[in-house]
Coordinates of C-alpha atoms in Angstrom, one line a residue:
X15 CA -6.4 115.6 83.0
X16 CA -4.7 116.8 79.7
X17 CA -1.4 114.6 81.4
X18 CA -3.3 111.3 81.6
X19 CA -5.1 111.4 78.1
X20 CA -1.2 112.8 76.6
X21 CA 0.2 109.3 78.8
X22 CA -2.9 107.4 77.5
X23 CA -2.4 108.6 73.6
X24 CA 1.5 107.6 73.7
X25 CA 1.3 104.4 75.5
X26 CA -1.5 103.3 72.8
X27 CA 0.8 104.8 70.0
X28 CA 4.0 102.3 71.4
X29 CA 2.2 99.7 71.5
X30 CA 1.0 99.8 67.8
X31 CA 4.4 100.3 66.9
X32 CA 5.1 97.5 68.6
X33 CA 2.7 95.7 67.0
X34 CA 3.1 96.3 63.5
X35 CA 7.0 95.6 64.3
X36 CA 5.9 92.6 65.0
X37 CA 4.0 91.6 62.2
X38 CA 6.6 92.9 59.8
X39 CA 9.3 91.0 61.4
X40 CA 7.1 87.6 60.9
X41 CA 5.9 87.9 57.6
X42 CA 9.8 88.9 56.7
X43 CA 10.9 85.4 58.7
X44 CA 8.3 83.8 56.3
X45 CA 9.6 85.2 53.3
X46 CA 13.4 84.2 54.2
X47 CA 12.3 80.5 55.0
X48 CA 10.4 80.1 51.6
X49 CA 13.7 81.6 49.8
X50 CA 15.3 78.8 51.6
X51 CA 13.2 76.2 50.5
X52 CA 13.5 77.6 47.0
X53 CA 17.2 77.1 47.0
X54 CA 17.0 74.0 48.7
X55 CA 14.9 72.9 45.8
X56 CA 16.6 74.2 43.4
X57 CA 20.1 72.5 44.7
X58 CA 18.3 69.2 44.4
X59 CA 17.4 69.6 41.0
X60 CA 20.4 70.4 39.8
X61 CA 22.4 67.4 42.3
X62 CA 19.4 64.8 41.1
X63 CA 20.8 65.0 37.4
X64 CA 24.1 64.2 38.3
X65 CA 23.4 61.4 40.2
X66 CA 22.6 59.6 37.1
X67 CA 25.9 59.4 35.4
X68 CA 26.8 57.6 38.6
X69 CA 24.5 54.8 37.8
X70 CA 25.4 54.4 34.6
X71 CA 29.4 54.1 35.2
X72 CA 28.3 51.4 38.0
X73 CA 26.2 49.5 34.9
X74 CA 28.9 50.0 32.5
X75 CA 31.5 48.6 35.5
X76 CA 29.0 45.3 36.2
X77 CA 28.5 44.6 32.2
X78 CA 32.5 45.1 32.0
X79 CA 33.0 42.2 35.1
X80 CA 30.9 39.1 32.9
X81 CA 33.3 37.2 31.8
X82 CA 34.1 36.3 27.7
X83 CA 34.6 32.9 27.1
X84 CA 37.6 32.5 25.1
X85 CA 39.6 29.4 23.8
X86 CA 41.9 28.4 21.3
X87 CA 39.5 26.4 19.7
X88 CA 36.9 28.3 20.0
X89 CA 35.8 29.3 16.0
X90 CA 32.9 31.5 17.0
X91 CA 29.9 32.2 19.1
X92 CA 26.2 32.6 17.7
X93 CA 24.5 35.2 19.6
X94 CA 20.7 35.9 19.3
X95 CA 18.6 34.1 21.5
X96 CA 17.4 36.3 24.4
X97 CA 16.5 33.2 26.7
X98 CA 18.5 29.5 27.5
X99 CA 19.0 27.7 24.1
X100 CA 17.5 23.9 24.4
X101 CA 18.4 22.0 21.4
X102 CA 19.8 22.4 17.6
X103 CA 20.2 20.2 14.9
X104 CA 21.9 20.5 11.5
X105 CA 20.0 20.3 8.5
X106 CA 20.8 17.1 6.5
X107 CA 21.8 19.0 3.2
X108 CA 24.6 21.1 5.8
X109 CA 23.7 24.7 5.1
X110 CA 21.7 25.5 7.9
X111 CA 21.5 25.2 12.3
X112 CA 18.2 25.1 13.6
X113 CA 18.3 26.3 17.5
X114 CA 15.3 26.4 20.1
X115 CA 15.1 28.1 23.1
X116 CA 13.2 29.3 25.9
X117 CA 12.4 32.6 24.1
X118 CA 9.8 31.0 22.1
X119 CA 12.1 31.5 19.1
X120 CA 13.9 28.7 16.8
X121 CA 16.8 30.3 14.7
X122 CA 18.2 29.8 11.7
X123 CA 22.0 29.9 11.2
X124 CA 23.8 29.6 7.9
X125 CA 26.3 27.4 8.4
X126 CA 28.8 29.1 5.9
X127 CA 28.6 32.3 8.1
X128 CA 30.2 30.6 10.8
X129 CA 34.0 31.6 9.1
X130 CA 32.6 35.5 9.2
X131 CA 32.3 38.1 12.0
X132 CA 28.9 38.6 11.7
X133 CA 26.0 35.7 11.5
X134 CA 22.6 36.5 10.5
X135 CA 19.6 34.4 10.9
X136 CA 16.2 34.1 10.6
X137 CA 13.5 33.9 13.0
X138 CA 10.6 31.6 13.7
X139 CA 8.4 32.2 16.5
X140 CA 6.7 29.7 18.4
X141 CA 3.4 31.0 20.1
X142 CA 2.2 30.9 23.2
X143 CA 4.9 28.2 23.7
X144 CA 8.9 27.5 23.2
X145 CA 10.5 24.4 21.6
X146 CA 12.2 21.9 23.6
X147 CA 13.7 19.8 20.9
X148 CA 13.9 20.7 17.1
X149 CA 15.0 18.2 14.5
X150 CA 15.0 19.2 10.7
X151 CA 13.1 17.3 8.3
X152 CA 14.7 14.8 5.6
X153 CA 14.6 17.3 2.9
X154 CA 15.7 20.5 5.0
X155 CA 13.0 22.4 4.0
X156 CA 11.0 22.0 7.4
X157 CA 11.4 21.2 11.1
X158 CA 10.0 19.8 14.0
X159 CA 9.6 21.1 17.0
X160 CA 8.5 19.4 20.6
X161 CA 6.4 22.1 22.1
X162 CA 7.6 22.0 25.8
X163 CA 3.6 23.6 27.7
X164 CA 1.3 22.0 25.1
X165 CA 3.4 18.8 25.3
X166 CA 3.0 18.2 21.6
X167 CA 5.0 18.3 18.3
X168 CA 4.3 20.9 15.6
X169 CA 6.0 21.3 12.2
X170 CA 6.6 24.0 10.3
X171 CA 7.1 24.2 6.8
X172 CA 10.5 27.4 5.7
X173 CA 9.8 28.6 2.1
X174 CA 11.0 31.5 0.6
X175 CA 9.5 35.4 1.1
X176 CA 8.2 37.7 -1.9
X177 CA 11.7 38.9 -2.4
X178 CA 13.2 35.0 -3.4
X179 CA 14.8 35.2 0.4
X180 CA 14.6 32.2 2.9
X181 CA 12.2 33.4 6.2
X182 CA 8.7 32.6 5.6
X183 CA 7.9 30.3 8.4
X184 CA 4.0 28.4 8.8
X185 CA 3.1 26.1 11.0
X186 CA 2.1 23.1 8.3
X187 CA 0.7 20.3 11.2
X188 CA 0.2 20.2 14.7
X189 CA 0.2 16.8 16.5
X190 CA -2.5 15.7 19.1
X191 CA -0.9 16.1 22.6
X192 CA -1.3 12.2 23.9
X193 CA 1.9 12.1 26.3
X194 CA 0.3 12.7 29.6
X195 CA 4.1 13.7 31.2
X196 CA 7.0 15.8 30.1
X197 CA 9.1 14.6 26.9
X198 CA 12.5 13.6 26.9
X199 CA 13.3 13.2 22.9
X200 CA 12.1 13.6 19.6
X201 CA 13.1 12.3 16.4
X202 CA 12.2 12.3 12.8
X203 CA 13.4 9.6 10.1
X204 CA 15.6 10.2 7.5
X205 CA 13.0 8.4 5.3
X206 CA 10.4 11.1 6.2
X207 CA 8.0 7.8 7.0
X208 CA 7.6 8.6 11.0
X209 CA 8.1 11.0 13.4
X210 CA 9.2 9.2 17.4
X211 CA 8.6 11.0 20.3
X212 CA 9.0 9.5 24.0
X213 CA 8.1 10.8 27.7
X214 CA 10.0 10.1 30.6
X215 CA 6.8 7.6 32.1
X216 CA 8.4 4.8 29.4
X217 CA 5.6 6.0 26.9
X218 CA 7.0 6.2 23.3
X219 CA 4.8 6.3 20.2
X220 CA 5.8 6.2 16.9
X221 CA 3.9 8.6 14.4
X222 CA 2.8 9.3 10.4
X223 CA 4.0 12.8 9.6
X224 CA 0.6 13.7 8.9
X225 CA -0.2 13.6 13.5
X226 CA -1.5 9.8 13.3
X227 CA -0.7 7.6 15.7
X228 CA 1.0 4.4 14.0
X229 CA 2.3 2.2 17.4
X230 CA 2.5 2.8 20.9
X231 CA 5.0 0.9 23.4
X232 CA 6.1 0.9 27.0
X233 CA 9.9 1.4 26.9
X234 CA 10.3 -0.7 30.4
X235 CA 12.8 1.4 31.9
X236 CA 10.6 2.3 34.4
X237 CA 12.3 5.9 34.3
X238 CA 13.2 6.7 30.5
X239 CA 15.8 9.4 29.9
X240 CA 16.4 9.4 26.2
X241 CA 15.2 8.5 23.1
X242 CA 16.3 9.4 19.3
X243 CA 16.0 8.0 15.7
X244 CA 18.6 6.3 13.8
X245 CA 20.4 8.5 10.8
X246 CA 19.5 6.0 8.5
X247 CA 15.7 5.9 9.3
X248 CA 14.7 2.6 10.1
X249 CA 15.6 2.1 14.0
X250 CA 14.0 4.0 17.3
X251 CA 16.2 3.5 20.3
X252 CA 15.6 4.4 24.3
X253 CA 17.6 4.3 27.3
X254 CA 16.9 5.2 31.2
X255 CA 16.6 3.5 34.8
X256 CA 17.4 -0.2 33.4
X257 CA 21.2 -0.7 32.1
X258 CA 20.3 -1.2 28.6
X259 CA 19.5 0.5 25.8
X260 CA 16.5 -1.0 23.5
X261 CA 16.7 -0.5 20.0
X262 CA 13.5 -1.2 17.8
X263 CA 12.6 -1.5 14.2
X264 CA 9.8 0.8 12.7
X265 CA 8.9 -1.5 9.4
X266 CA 6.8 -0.5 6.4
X267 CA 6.2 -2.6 3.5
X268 CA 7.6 -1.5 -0.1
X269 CA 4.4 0.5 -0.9
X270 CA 5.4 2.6 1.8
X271 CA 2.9 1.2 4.4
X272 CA 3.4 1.2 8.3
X273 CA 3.1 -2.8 9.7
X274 CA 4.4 -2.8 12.7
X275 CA 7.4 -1.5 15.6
X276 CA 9.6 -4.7 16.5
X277 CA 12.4 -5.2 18.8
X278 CA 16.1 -5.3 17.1
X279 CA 18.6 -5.6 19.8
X280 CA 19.7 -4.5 23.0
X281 CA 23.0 -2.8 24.2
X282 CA 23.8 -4.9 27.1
X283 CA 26.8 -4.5 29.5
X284 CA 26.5 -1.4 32.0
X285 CA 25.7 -2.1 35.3
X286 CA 23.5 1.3 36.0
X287 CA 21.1 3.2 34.0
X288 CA 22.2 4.4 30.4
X289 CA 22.5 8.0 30.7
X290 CA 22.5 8.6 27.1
X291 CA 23.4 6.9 23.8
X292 CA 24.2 8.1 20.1
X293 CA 24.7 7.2 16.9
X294 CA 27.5 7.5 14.3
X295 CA 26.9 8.8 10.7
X296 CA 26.0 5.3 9.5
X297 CA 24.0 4.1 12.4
X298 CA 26.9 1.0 12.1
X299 CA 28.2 2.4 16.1
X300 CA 26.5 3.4 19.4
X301 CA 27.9 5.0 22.2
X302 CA 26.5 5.2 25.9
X303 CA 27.5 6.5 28.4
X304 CA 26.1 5.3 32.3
X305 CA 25.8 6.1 36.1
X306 CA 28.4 3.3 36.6
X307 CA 30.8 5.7 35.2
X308 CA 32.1 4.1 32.0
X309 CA 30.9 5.2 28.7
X310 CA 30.8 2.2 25.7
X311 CA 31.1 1.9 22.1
X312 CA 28.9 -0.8 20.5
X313 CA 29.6 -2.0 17.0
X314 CA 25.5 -2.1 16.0
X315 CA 26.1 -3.2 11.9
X316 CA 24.7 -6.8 12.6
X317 CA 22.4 -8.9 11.4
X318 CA 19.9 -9.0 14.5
X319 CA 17.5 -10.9 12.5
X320 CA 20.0 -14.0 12.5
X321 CA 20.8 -13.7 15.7
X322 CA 23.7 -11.7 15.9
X323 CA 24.4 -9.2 18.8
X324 CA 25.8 -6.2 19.0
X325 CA 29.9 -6.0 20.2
X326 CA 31.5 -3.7 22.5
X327 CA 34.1 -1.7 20.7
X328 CA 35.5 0.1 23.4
X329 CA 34.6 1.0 26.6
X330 CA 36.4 3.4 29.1
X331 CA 35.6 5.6 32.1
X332 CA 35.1 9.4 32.7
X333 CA 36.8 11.3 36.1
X334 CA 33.2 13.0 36.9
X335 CA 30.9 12.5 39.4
X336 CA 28.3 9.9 37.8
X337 CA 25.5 10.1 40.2
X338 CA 24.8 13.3 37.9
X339 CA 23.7 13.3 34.8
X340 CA 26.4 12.8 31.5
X341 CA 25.5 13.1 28.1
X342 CA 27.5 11.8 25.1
X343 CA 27.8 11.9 21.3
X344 CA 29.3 10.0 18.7
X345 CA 31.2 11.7 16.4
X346 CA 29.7 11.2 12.8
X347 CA 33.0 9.5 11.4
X348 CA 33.3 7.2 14.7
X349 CA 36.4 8.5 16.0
X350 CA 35.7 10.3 18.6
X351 CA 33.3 10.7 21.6
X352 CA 32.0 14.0 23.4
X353 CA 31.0 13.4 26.8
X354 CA 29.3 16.5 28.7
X355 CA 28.6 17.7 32.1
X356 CA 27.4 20.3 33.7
X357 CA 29.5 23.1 32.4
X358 CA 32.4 20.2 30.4
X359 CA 33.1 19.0 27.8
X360 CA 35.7 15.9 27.6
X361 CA 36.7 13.8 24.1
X362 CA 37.8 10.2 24.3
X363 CA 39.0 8.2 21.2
X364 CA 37.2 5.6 20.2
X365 CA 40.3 3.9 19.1
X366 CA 42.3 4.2 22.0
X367 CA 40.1 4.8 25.1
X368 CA 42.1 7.6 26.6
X369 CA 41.1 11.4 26.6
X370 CA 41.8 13.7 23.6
X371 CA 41.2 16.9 25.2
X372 CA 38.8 18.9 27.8
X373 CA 36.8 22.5 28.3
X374 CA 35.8 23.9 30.9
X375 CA 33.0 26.4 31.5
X376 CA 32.1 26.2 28.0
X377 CA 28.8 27.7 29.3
X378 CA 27.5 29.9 32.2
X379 CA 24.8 27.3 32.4
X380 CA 24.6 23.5 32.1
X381 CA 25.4 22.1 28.6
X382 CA 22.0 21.0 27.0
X383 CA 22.7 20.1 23.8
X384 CA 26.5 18.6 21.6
X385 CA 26.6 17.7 17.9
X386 CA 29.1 17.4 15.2
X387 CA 28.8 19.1 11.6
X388 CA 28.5 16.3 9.3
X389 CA 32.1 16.5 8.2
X390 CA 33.4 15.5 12.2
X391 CA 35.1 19.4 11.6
X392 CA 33.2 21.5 14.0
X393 CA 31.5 20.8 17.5
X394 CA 28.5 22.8 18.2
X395 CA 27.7 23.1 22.1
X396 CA 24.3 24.7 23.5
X397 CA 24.3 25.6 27.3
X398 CA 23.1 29.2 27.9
X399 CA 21.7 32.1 25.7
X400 CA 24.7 31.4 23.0
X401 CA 25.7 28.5 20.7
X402 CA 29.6 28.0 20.4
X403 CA 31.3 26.8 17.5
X404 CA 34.8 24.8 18.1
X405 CA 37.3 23.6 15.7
X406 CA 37.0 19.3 16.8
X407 CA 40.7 19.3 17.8
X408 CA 40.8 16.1 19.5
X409 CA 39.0 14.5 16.2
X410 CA 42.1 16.5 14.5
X411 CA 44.6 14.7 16.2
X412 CA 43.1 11.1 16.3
X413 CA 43.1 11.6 12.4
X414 CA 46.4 12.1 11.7
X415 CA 47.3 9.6 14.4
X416 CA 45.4 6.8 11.9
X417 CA 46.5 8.4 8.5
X418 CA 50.4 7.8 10.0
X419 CA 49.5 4.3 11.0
X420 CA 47.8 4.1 7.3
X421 CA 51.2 4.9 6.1
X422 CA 53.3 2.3 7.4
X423 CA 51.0 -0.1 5.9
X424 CA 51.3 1.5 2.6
X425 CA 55.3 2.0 2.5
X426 CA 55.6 -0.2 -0.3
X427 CA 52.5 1.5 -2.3
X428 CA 54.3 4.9 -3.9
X429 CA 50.6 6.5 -5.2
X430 CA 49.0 5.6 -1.5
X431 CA 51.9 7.1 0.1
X432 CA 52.2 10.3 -1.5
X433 CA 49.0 10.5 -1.0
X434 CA 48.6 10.1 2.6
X435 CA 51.7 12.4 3.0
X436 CA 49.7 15.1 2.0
X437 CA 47.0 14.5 3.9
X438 CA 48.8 14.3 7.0
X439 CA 50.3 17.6 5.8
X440 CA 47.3 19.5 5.2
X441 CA 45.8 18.2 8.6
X442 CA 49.2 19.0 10.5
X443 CA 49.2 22.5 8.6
X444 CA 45.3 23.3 9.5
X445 CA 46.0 22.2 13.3
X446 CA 49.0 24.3 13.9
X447 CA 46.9 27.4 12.1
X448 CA 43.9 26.3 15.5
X449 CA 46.3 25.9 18.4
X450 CA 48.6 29.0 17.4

């Protein structure tokens, strides 16, 4: 008896060994396992942090791949819009550039700062809304700017701050929106008596510069691509679908009065639509350039009200495709013509016919927008977020090519020829400075 309750006692006694061996051996497993998670957290913590420098050097390596544009007559780049730039305009008195964009923004350059490395401006904002053309008005202290979703023009008035400094932008008028489709140009006179605007549905209205509506016409294109104001102020000119390019008079009496919008002349002679047109300095030449693949210079200073016509000073062709879209522009002495497209640029004497010069990829996006400065000295182009500046080489060259032939005609005249010597000189100097 005392045996079995001695077997009984240590079989019960094994077992809760047993037992508690048991449970001791788990909760140790447990404990191990959560020591392993611990360090397993802990090595991603300290591996997450130095994953980042990875990303950076793969940013840094991407931003280091875009490509500069560089070029020998590249002067400078203007860099401060943050979104496509669609127009720009000098002002008339030459100190400043006006540039719109899609960043709701127009920018002011100082044209002297172009020379410098750095080139401040100032910044308007357009609310709500960003500019699709912008033209500066007759006395540079205001532009105009075609408002691209409201589909009307606004313009704003640039006076100076508190501290005497140029900045303080206000919008002084906003036009009634009556275009019922998108606008393909904008123009103000250099008489400051109207403002033109035109849509692509062959609807162009002439306005006061107070918003009223002074005439409305049908352009008859049937498609209308461009439309811009004569530098002298007293013409309003369209192109498109048709091959022609219609140039009308705005008239006001000598109080000052609108009477009425009459037709001038046309530019006859393309067989295709007119791409786009210009005028030089003078508004005495036009160029156009069509989808029959020739670009023309017209002699315009006629007497249209006698019956005269305008004459075709030269007329040559361009190596591009021309089912797509070409723009040109006259330069502002007449020498020289800038036709662009896509990403090119190509310059063709008016003299001669035959191309001065090319760039390529100016822009990492189509070229919108080509003027001159005033001078004929500098091309401006607009394509993407920049604006470039260029030295006008080809203009350069052409120059000196006429002041030589100027020179034989003057052999006998000592004053003219000593001083078209040093012309040529200072030219030929100033070039070789550019293309070394």
């Amino acid at each position: 008896m005392e045996i079995i309750f001695l077997t009984i006692i240590l079989g019960a006694t094994i077992l809760l060994a047993v037992y508690i061996g048991k449970i001791f051996k788990h909760k140790q497993e447990e404990a191990v396992a959560g020591e392993d998670e611990e360090e397993e957290q802990i090595q991603e913590e300290k591996e997450a942090p130095a994953s980042k420098p990875k990303k950076k050097v793969v940013d840094r390596k991407s931003k280091e791949k875009v490509p500069t544009f560089q070029h020998p007559w590249l002067l400078t780049s203007l860099k401060g819009h943050s979104g496509r730039v669609l127009d720009m305009d000098i002002s008339p008195n030459g100190k400043h550039l006006a540039s719109c964009g899609e960043d709701r923004t127009v920018l002011v350059w100082s044209i002297k700062d172009f020379t410098g490395k750095e080139h401040k401006c100032l910044r308007c904002n357009v609310e709500f809304d960003h500019g699709l053309f912008v033209k500066w008005s007759p006395d540079s202290k205001a532009f105009v700017v075609q408002k691209a979703v409201q589909n009307c023009t606004e313009v704003y008035k640039m006076s100076k701050k508190v501290d005497g400094s140029l900045g303080d932008f206000s919008v002084a008028v906003t036009f009634p929106a009556k275009h019922q489709t998108d606008i393909i140009g904008m123009g103000i006179s250099a008489t400051g008596k109207f403002i033109a605007t035109c849509s692509d549905a062959t609807d162009l209205i002439v306005w006061s510069l107070k918003g009223e509506v002074l005439a409305r016409l049908d352009t008859v294109h049937n498609l209308t691509y461009c439309c811009l104001v004569s530098p002298c102020g007293r013409f309003v000119a369209t192109s498109g679908f048709t091959p022609d390019v219609k140039v009308w008079e705005v008239k006001f009496s000598r109080a000052g009065e609108f009477e009425k919008v009459s037709r001038a002349f046309d530019l006859t002679g393309h067989s295709s639509g007119v791409y786009s047109f210009s005028f030089s300095a003078d508004s005495g030449r036009m160029a156009t350039v069509s989808k029959d693949g020739t670009w023309k210079v017209f002699d315009t200073a006629v007497e249209f009200s006698k019956g005269q016509d305008p004459t075709v000073i030269m007329s040559g062709s361009y190596s591009w495709d021309s089912s797509l879209p070409s723009s040109i522009t006259l330069s502002p002495d007449g020498r020289v013509v800038a036709l662009s497209q896509d990403k090119s640029l190509a310059f063709y004497s008016v003299q001669t016919g035959l191309c001065a010069g090319t760039l390529a990829d100016v822009h990492t996006e189509q070229i919108r927008r080509v003027i001159f400065s005033s001078d004929s000295s500098l091309v401006v182009t607009a394509g993407d977020r920049h604006v470039r500046v260029f030295h006008n080489v080809p203009g350069m060259r052409i120059q000196i090519q006429d002041l030589k032939a100027a020179l034989k005609k003057n052999i006998t005249n000592s004053a003219a020829k000593e001083r078209i010597e040093k012309q040529i000189e200072t030219h030929e100097a100033a070039l070789k400075e550019i293309e070394a």
